[in-house]
XYZ file of C-alpha atoms in Angstrom:
668
model
C 131.819 110.186 158.905
C 128.778 107.954 158.603
C 129.315 104.509 157.153
C 128.135 104.195 153.563
C 126.300 100.928 152.996
C 126.670 99.394 149.538
C 124.108 96.964 148.155
C 125.177 94.448 145.504
C 122.825 92.654 143.112
C 123.898 90.068 140.533
C 120.965 87.719 139.971
C 121.927 84.425 138.348
C 119.783 81.522 137.252
C 119.832 78.372 139.363
C 120.880 75.064 137.791
C 119.681 71.865 139.460
C 119.488 73.691 142.763
C 122.995 75.154 142.399
C 123.964 78.825 142.128
C 126.939 80.784 140.875
C 128.892 83.076 143.133
C 128.077 86.696 142.151
C 131.487 87.086 140.558
C 131.026 90.466 138.846
C 129.945 92.362 141.956
C 132.495 90.362 143.965
C 135.210 91.839 141.756
C 133.888 95.346 142.457
C 133.913 94.748 146.205
C 137.433 93.276 146.271
C 138.737 96.134 144.105
C 137.047 98.813 146.205
C 138.243 97.377 149.498
C 141.828 97.520 148.222
C 141.858 100.924 146.514
C 139.321 103.174 148.271
C 141.046 106.029 150.094
C 139.009 105.279 153.246
C 137.782 101.678 152.884
C 136.702 101.568 156.516
C 133.987 104.072 155.640
C 132.148 101.519 153.467
C 130.150 98.453 154.388
C 129.230 95.992 151.659
C 125.949 94.244 152.313
C 125.432 90.566 151.557
C 124.939 90.327 147.778
C 121.724 89.122 146.173
C 122.795 86.320 143.861
C 119.655 84.344 142.903
C 116.048 84.880 141.843
C 114.499 85.398 145.265
C 111.144 87.103 145.824
C 111.067 90.808 145.018
C 109.803 91.679 148.495
C 112.690 89.803 150.110
C 115.261 91.454 147.816
C 113.922 94.921 148.625
C 113.999 94.104 152.332
C 117.602 92.902 152.126
C 118.629 96.192 150.467
C 116.681 98.455 152.806
C 119.782 99.734 154.621
C 121.807 100.430 151.474
C 122.736 104.004 150.543
C 123.757 102.966 147.034
C 122.763 99.787 145.178
C 124.848 98.366 142.327
C 123.072 96.083 139.832
C 124.901 93.850 137.350
C 122.404 93.390 134.506
C 122.176 91.045 131.562
C 119.425 89.462 129.516
C 118.697 86.771 132.140
C 118.098 89.188 135.034
C 117.432 92.710 133.774
C 113.626 92.890 134.184
C 113.700 91.481 137.704
C 116.592 93.781 138.609
C 114.743 96.817 137.260
C 111.600 95.986 139.239
C 113.608 95.635 142.470
C 115.334 98.947 141.746
C 112.039 100.699 140.997
C 110.494 99.642 144.310
C 113.614 100.624 146.260
C 113.581 104.082 144.675
C 109.856 104.517 145.247
C 110.235 103.679 148.913
C 113.269 105.924 149.386
C 114.123 108.427 146.593
C 117.400 109.316 148.357
C 118.958 105.950 147.562
C 121.278 105.917 144.551
C 120.610 103.235 141.946
C 123.413 102.219 139.573
C 123.080 99.775 136.670
C 126.092 98.223 134.967
C 126.812 95.050 133.062
C 126.441 94.005 129.409
C 122.723 94.844 129.221
C 123.263 98.564 129.788
C 123.492 100.192 126.326
C 126.617 102.173 125.503
C 124.241 104.956 124.505
C 122.085 104.793 127.620
C 119.837 107.826 127.113
C 116.811 105.744 126.145
C 117.506 103.290 128.970
C 117.681 106.091 131.560
C 114.579 107.885 130.306
C 112.602 104.637 130.214
C 113.762 103.775 133.747
C 113.873 107.126 135.606
C 114.521 105.369 138.924
C 118.028 104.501 137.667
C 120.395 107.315 138.631
C 123.574 106.144 136.902
C 124.359 103.843 133.991
C 127.870 102.373 134.269
C 129.792 101.198 131.195
C 132.777 99.006 130.341
C 134.977 97.586 133.145
C 133.403 98.250 136.521
C 136.678 98.125 138.437
C 137.749 101.405 136.837
C 134.531 103.037 138.033
C 133.885 101.644 141.507
C 136.203 103.828 143.615
C 135.342 107.241 142.101
C 131.703 106.159 142.077
C 131.559 105.320 145.780
C 133.588 108.392 146.725
C 131.502 110.852 144.671
C 127.993 109.476 144.075
C 126.487 111.741 146.731
C 128.300 114.838 145.474
C 129.550 115.146 141.888
C 128.837 112.717 139.045
C 131.093 114.674 136.683
C 134.308 113.182 138.091
C 133.170 109.571 137.697
C 134.495 107.991 134.459
C 132.534 105.675 132.140
C 129.081 106.614 133.393
C 126.041 108.333 131.921
C 123.128 110.024 133.665
C 120.422 112.684 133.375
C 121.378 115.922 135.078
C 119.090 118.178 137.119
C 117.723 119.769 133.938
C 117.025 116.378 132.371
C 119.899 116.586 129.899
C 121.702 113.379 129.009
C 125.353 113.389 130.082
C 127.906 110.766 129.127
C 131.299 111.029 130.818
C 134.475 109.947 128.991
C 135.328 106.229 129.084
C 138.045 105.188 131.499
C 141.174 103.610 130.085
C 140.916 99.845 129.901
C 142.803 97.815 132.523
C 145.848 96.366 130.786
C 147.504 94.705 133.778
C 144.779 92.488 135.218
C 146.937 91.759 138.253
C 145.658 95.130 139.428
C 142.330 93.420 140.202
C 142.198 91.458 143.479
C 140.530 88.055 143.332
C 137.201 87.968 145.219
C 137.817 84.277 145.901
C 141.281 84.713 147.373
C 140.395 87.907 149.262
C 137.569 86.153 151.117
C 134.787 88.276 149.638
C 132.470 85.265 149.387
C 133.313 83.708 152.758
C 130.442 85.457 154.608
C 128.057 84.374 151.850
C 129.156 80.750 152.190
C 128.776 80.943 155.963
C 125.271 82.407 155.607
C 124.172 79.665 153.195
C 126.024 76.481 154.229
C 123.530 74.310 152.326
C 124.260 76.012 148.992
C 126.095 74.046 146.292
C 128.139 76.794 144.702
C 129.292 77.144 141.112
C 132.347 79.205 140.180
C 132.780 81.742 137.389
C 136.446 82.026 136.474
C 138.405 84.406 134.237
C 141.880 83.596 132.948
C 141.868 86.494 130.488
C 139.691 89.321 129.205
C 139.069 90.280 125.630
C 137.855 88.928 122.322
C 139.643 89.631 119.035
C 136.505 88.897 117.026
C 133.756 91.349 116.148
C 130.700 89.219 115.337
C 127.753 91.583 114.937
C 125.395 89.318 116.929
C 127.704 89.298 119.977
C 128.458 92.048 122.481
C 131.682 90.507 123.764
C 134.124 92.185 121.393
C 132.584 95.612 121.891
C 132.499 95.171 125.651
C 136.148 94.145 125.971
C 137.566 96.236 123.146
C 139.180 93.292 121.344
C 142.697 92.894 122.802
C 143.159 89.890 125.081
C 144.727 90.716 128.463
C 145.715 87.978 130.903
C 145.515 87.304 134.621
C 148.718 85.974 136.206
C 149.321 82.235 136.323
C 150.095 82.254 140.027
C 146.746 83.879 140.788
C 144.888 81.388 138.581
C 146.554 78.409 140.212
C 145.742 79.760 143.679
C 142.102 80.230 142.623
C 141.927 76.588 141.537
C 143.491 75.655 144.883
C 140.709 77.654 146.550
C 138.093 75.775 144.502
C 139.665 72.502 145.592
C 139.826 73.504 149.264
C 136.169 74.600 149.214
C 135.231 71.345 147.425
C 133.427 73.137 144.611
C 132.490 70.762 141.811
C 131.890 72.978 138.771
C 133.926 75.831 137.265
C 132.675 77.839 134.299
C 135.473 79.648 132.495
C 134.220 83.044 131.320
C 136.930 83.482 128.673
C 135.508 84.178 125.233
C 137.991 81.847 123.504
C 139.729 79.372 125.796
C 142.683 77.909 123.941
C 143.483 81.109 122.065
C 146.492 81.781 124.332
C 149.472 79.397 124.318
C 149.469 78.984 128.103
C 145.839 77.758 128.134
C 147.007 74.157 127.811
C 149.089 74.563 130.974
C 146.120 76.109 132.774
C 143.921 73.188 131.775
C 146.658 70.795 132.869
C 146.797 72.378 136.334
C 143.028 71.973 136.731
C 143.267 68.364 135.532
C 146.031 67.566 137.997
C 143.992 69.129 140.800
C 141.066 66.874 139.971
C 143.254 63.783 139.694
C 145.011 64.414 142.999
C 142.236 65.947 145.119
C 138.948 65.249 143.310
C 138.103 68.944 142.707
C 136.987 70.634 140.587
C 135.067 67.836 138.970
C 134.169 69.780 135.813
C 135.598 72.716 133.875
C 133.393 74.191 131.173
C 135.183 76.342 128.593
C 134.158 78.162 125.447
C 136.396 76.826 122.737
C 138.504 79.224 120.689
C 137.525 79.754 117.064
C 141.107 79.414 115.842
C 144.402 77.916 117.088
C 143.003 74.565 116.006
C 145.787 72.255 117.159
C 145.959 73.912 120.568
C 142.170 73.801 120.870
C 142.278 70.084 120.121
C 145.013 69.442 122.710
C 143.169 71.431 125.380
C 139.865 69.698 124.781
C 141.521 66.277 124.604
C 143.151 66.938 127.973
C 139.887 68.064 129.574
C 138.128 65.003 128.204
C 140.841 62.580 129.301
C 140.414 63.801 132.886
C 136.618 63.836 132.731
C 136.445 67.604 133.152
C 134.198 68.341 130.189
C 131.027 66.858 128.760
C 131.872 67.511 125.150
C 133.363 70.001 122.725
C 131.435 72.723 120.958
C 132.602 73.332 117.399
C 130.809 76.600 116.748
C 130.149 77.726 113.198
C 126.777 79.563 113.442
C 126.588 79.549 109.635
C 128.584 78.186 106.711
C 127.159 80.624 104.159
C 129.849 83.054 102.975
C 127.510 86.021 102.472
C 125.951 85.550 105.915
C 129.355 85.270 107.600
C 130.426 88.470 105.863
C 127.277 90.251 107.050
C 127.920 89.255 110.666
C 131.702 89.773 110.465
C 132.539 86.249 111.515
C 135.569 84.249 110.395
C 134.932 80.522 110.666
C 137.381 77.709 110.502
C 137.280 76.025 107.097
C 135.041 73.019 106.569
C 138.167 70.935 105.949
C 139.521 72.002 109.339
C 136.127 71.372 110.889
C 136.050 67.882 109.384
C 139.572 67.173 110.624
C 138.736 68.303 114.175
C 135.442 66.428 114.103
C 137.113 63.157 113.133
C 139.966 63.598 115.618
C 137.561 64.164 118.486
C 135.278 61.326 117.413
C 138.171 58.868 117.125
C 139.182 59.922 120.633
C 135.608 59.182 121.780
C 135.010 62.850 122.622
C 131.491 64.045 121.931
C 131.108 67.238 119.930
C 128.290 69.679 119.286
C 127.945 72.277 116.587
C 126.080 75.567 116.925
C 124.022 77.119 114.148
C 122.004 80.316 114.528
C 118.709 80.677 112.665
C 117.718 84.052 111.241
C 121.054 85.754 110.618
C 121.160 88.451 107.922
C 121.737 87.058 104.451
C 120.857 83.480 105.390
C 118.186 81.854 103.250
C 116.160 78.685 103.613
C 118.403 77.031 101.028
C 121.717 78.214 102.470
C 120.765 77.181 105.994
C 119.650 73.696 104.960
C 122.752 73.260 102.841
C 124.769 74.243 105.908
C 123.026 71.620 108.044
C 123.650 68.998 105.396
C 127.288 70.009 105.078
C 127.983 69.706 108.804
C 126.423 66.248 108.980
C 128.311 65.140 105.875
C 131.524 66.351 107.518
C 130.990 64.111 110.517
C 128.591 65.804 112.948
C 126.317 62.970 114.006
C 126.033 63.816 117.706
C 124.141 67.146 117.849
C 123.685 70.439 116.068
C 122.272 72.954 118.496
C 119.950 75.258 116.560
C 119.712 78.630 118.263
C 117.241 81.354 117.360
C 118.955 84.677 116.738
C 118.360 87.218 119.516
C 119.423 90.851 119.753
C 121.784 92.053 122.480
C 121.823 95.785 123.324
C 125.527 96.447 122.781
C 126.004 94.187 119.783
C 126.304 95.858 116.385
C 123.145 93.987 115.438
C 121.311 96.043 118.056
C 121.670 99.157 115.866
C 118.279 100.007 114.252
C 120.071 100.982 111.039
C 121.651 97.523 110.832
C 118.280 95.877 111.444
C 116.631 98.014 108.764
C 119.370 97.213 106.260
C 118.659 93.478 106.519
C 114.907 93.717 107.038
C 115.079 92.093 110.466
C 111.652 91.475 112.011
C 111.834 91.132 115.786
C 109.395 89.889 118.423
C 109.694 89.894 122.193
C 109.384 86.482 123.833
C 109.842 85.061 127.319
C 113.192 83.468 128.068
C 112.544 79.814 128.881
C 115.245 77.296 129.699
C 115.296 73.997 127.839
C 113.786 71.334 130.132
C 112.888 74.105 132.581
C 110.224 73.327 135.148
C 106.649 74.523 134.676
C 106.481 74.844 138.464
C 108.811 77.844 138.539
C 106.663 80.580 140.023
C 108.457 83.541 138.517
C 107.152 86.939 139.550
C 108.732 88.408 136.438
C 109.817 86.558 133.303
C 112.858 87.839 131.478
C 112.404 88.717 127.817
C 114.489 88.391 124.686
C 114.322 90.173 121.341
C 114.141 87.388 118.767
C 114.606 87.707 115.016
C 111.790 85.807 113.285
C 112.270 87.049 109.690
C 114.714 88.947 107.481
C 114.609 90.217 103.912
C 116.493 87.060 102.849
C 114.313 84.763 104.978
C 110.710 86.088 105.108
C 108.287 84.836 107.744
C 107.058 81.730 105.835
C 110.655 80.724 105.028
C 111.772 81.252 108.633
C 108.949 78.994 109.850
C 109.862 76.325 107.284
C 113.517 76.513 108.297
C 112.704 76.317 111.999
C 110.506 73.270 111.314
C 113.324 71.601 109.365
C 115.699 72.245 112.294
C 113.379 70.252 114.557
C 112.915 67.611 111.878
C 116.703 67.282 111.585
C 117.038 66.927 115.340
C 114.239 64.363 115.467
C 115.391 62.197 112.578
C 119.164 62.400 112.830
C 120.307 63.627 116.231
C 117.611 61.883 118.256
C 118.815 58.851 116.287
C 115.327 57.956 114.999
C 116.534 57.493 111.396
C 120.279 57.977 111.643
C 121.317 54.480 110.517
C 119.290 54.347 107.272
C 120.161 57.991 106.562
C 123.893 57.286 106.704
C 123.522 54.205 104.507
C 121.439 56.029 101.895
C 123.835 58.962 101.905
C 126.819 56.707 101.275
C 125.237 54.206 98.877
C 122.612 56.340 97.176
C 124.606 59.572 97.026
C 121.676 61.395 98.655
C 122.477 64.534 100.620
C 121.233 64.735 104.174
C 119.199 67.741 103.087
C 117.373 65.599 100.534
C 116.719 62.911 103.109
C 115.432 65.307 105.765
C 113.333 67.390 103.372
C 111.670 64.216 102.144
C 109.988 64.029 105.555
C 108.647 67.599 105.351
C 105.172 66.459 104.344
C 102.213 68.691 104.973
C 98.834 67.138 105.756
C 98.351 64.086 103.524
C 96.535 60.774 103.764
C 99.503 58.903 102.310
C 101.814 59.467 105.273
C 99.565 60.621 108.128
C 102.120 60.274 110.941
C 104.930 61.979 109.019
C 102.669 64.842 107.974
C 101.393 65.187 111.536
C 104.945 65.555 112.848
C 105.955 68.148 110.260
C 102.700 70.080 110.695
C 103.335 70.167 114.441
C 106.814 71.610 113.866
C 105.410 74.276 111.524
C 102.714 75.239 114.024
C 105.283 75.571 116.822
C 107.464 77.764 114.588
C 104.536 80.046 113.835
C 103.748 80.288 117.561
C 107.275 81.577 118.162
C 106.815 84.163 115.410
C 103.744 85.423 117.269
C 105.666 85.816 120.536
C 105.104 82.291 121.853
C 107.624 80.116 123.736
C 110.652 78.451 122.153
C 109.822 75.147 123.820
C 106.696 73.017 124.228
C 104.814 72.950 127.482
C 104.050 69.457 128.804
C 102.249 69.085 132.093
C 101.840 65.371 131.404
C 105.488 64.468 130.952
C 107.631 65.718 133.851
C 105.905 69.107 133.918
C 108.718 70.748 131.947
C 109.448 72.588 128.687
C 110.469 70.131 125.963
C 112.127 70.820 122.608
C 109.567 70.057 119.907
C 111.583 67.156 118.467
C 111.912 65.399 121.819
C 108.220 65.812 122.579
C 107.365 64.157 119.268
C 109.623 61.205 120.045
C 108.004 60.853 123.469
C 104.528 60.848 121.962
C 105.400 58.272 119.293
C 106.807 55.892 121.871
C 104.183 56.339 124.573
C 101.280 56.195 122.115
C 102.781 53.021 120.594
C 102.980 54.528 117.102
C 106.695 53.977 116.582
C 106.139 50.919 114.350
C 103.646 52.838 112.212
C 106.143 55.678 111.896
C 108.868 53.341 110.654
C 106.475 51.693 108.209
C 105.669 55.102 106.693
C 109.357 56.097 106.732
C 110.347 52.987 104.778
C 107.614 53.538 102.191
C 108.627 57.166 101.817
C 112.318 56.378 101.328
C 111.539 53.656 98.806
C 109.497 56.259 96.939
C 112.419 58.701 97.020
C 114.801 56.076 95.663
C 112.380 55.186 92.884
C 111.819 58.807 91.872
C 115.578 59.426 91.691
C 116.310 56.075 90.001
C 118.693 55.118 92.783
C 119.316 51.431 93.289
C 119.659 50.345 96.908
C 118.629 46.782 97.809
C 115.177 46.854 99.405
C 116.276 44.250 101.909
C 119.201 46.444 102.981
C 116.993 49.480 103.538
C 114.398 47.371 105.352
C 116.994 45.870 107.696
C 118.611 49.260 108.356
C 115.255 50.756 109.338
C 114.267 47.718 111.383
C 117.606 47.753 113.192
C 117.246 51.456 113.973
C 113.733 50.841 115.313
C 114.825 47.959 117.540
C 117.742 49.991 118.915
C 115.542 52.835 120.230
C 115.664 52.709 124.011
C 112.293 51.990 125.635
C 111.122 51.269 129.173
C 109.817 47.964 130.540
C 112.321 45.833 128.596
C 113.207 42.606 130.415
C 114.934 40.580 127.685
C 117.714 41.200 125.205
C 116.784 40.924 121.533
C 118.579 38.498 119.220
C 118.643 39.293 115.524
C 120.446 38.261 112.392
C 121.237 40.817 109.712
C 122.016 39.979 106.118
C 124.448 42.892 105.843
C 127.213 44.365 108.011
C 124.990 47.379 108.775
C 126.045 47.861 112.383
C 129.755 47.662 111.674
C 129.372 50.006 108.683
C 127.425 52.503 110.796
C 129.847 52.536 113.716
C 132.885 52.970 111.516
C 131.189 55.795 109.639
C 130.655 57.640 112.938
C 134.407 57.753 113.511
C 135.219 58.662 109.919
C 136.338 55.217 108.771
C 135.001 54.055 105.405
C 134.283 50.368 104.977
C 132.073 48.818 102.298
C 128.561 47.536 102.886
C 128.756 43.788 102.415
C 126.101 41.140 102.199
C 127.374 39.039 105.080
C 125.475 37.240 107.807
C 125.789 39.317 110.990
C 124.145 37.823 114.088
C 123.855 40.098 117.087
C 122.148 40.804 120.385
C 120.614 44.168 121.292
C 121.469 44.812 124.929
C 118.091 45.861 126.317
C 118.735 44.801 129.906
C 122.000 46.607 130.601
C 119.927 49.690 131.413
C 116.241 49.477 132.219
C 113.515 51.972 133.064
C 110.363 50.959 134.877
C 108.133 53.956 134.181
C 107.546 56.335 131.310
C 108.477 59.228 133.610
C 111.855 57.703 134.429
C 112.457 56.987 130.729
C 111.491 60.550 129.742
C 113.975 61.974 132.194
C 116.932 59.602 131.896
C 116.786 58.797 128.170
C 115.149 61.708 126.367
C 116.103 64.613 128.649
C 119.536 63.493 129.855
C 120.314 62.030 126.428
C 119.896 65.397 124.697
C 123.566 66.284 124.336
C 124.984 62.768 124.520
C 122.626 61.505 121.834
C 122.315 58.325 123.880
C 118.989 57.176 122.475
C 120.129 53.821 121.098
C 120.921 50.517 122.771
C 124.239 48.832 122.074
C 124.515 45.861 119.752
C 126.899 43.080 120.650
C 127.781 39.934 118.710
C 125.782 36.806 119.472
C 128.513 34.747 121.111
C 126.678 31.516 120.358
C 126.787 32.197 116.627
C 129.703 34.581 116.148
C 132.296 33.624 113.541
C 135.479 35.198 112.331
C 133.461 36.976 109.649
C 131.449 38.939 112.223
C 133.330 42.143 113.098
C 130.940 43.452 115.724
C 133.101 43.081 118.800
C 135.840 45.330 117.455
C 133.434 48.084 116.460
C 131.406 47.734 119.671
C 134.447 48.880 121.620
C 134.583 52.014 119.464
C 130.948 52.886 119.863
C 130.832 52.371 123.616
C 132.882 55.495 124.120
C 130.965 57.483 121.527
C 127.768 57.059 123.505
């Protein structure tokens, strides 16, 4: 019999010149080579794993009899274009699309893309052998696929039973599936996708994970997982991304993390393990993340909430941890000097301008001072939210926009940009309210998480009993002559939000500064610093906050507010600094601020506090270098502020700075 040549396509994005192994199609190959009745009859071609030119991809697949595409939101349009050209050039080739982007009801997908012969659903391992053995004869015997028959009728075959014993699936790493790929590209710095289990017990309507894995969590064997980490170590691969939906949900996950940590300590690899934290099992989640942090395997912990509004959470079928539990975890991680991030999604059904801003304020008040990552809600094909009836129920208005990576290069010459379906209004958050909310998200990031006003905000919250919402909204000034810089910033955020609603990009294009896509808040900080308007900004900010205090009849010493703002201004990292800055505060502002960050309450006291801002410990000798190393690389770390140390020539027993400086060094 003639050899059947199988093409494999799993296009991943590149990160800093590094690429993931095509894990999904690697699983199919390793499974097929073990279970096909005549494996010698099949030849698997070298997989396409990155965004190469369409012409090159088509050329590489020219010899294939059947081509298997693994499709998701980040590769589907490019994959479809490659498939279309292949089919046009040779109609006899069989094109199969699987992966999360293929709708469970694929009739519309198949009719829109007539060059696709078969849509594959659910776990591909259950399909691969009957598919390869029957694709040129009889589709009817292949489980979990859909197709259009010779008369154009839509046929959907019964789903295959889910794989319960995952040990049935051979590891593509251990079976040597990727060895030829590594030999062909010796210069490649590979990244590893790694599964320890499959399944998600949650059913969030914005996510397609639960529907794709049918809820129950099944586990790979520990021996296999340990041998895969050994393989990573032997191949000297630095980064492992764990694909589990909720790492830490299973009791053994701590032992798995411990094995990875011991591998790094003993052999140096892997250097990083990125996991998606479980939404429950709080103590275990803490222990796992603490372990990963202690061994330098993670860059921070994501405490995902998405929303704190009860009606919204009910609408999206999400069960969050309580705010008390969130606060407890937040303080435990912060005391351990482990950075955390919180996720919130803008535009979910039932969320209003008020509920979203109250949620932001609540998270900050419960200890999140490092970063809230504000995501715009997008629709995934197999998520419940992808159902038109669901969208109609909540009045969801959707636009199609290009997918652009944060800090992505403007030099990327993409032949085809991938698209996303973004929600830009609902019946509870109409278009004007969505734009206002999006603008406030950027304003929050700019003022609090970029550390521009974090010190005075924390002081006014504690002493003046002002919510963070009140403080942030105070800066939402439209065009006025009273506060021209503040109104300019807010107007810019509103304009960018409205651009998104009209199908524009999520990030701001800047050819001048590193030729990349910047978040709107970071671009505003860059402009203020480079245009030497930072002092004018702080002057307006102080006047505005004094006005707020007066209007609300709140008594906070003017000198205290002035010193807090001045300290914050002087702590902002800037290039071209050649001398440290000595200062003397009239209050223990710095010590108060640092203790607040770790959840320790101490009183503000009027006490002489001499200090030195360390401006020479790290220096930058161009605006470009500063943009990259401070603003870009500081995004998640929040490392926008210098450190303050006690002035040793003046320090007395009453100055507590040295003790608190040790705490803050780890936080940043």
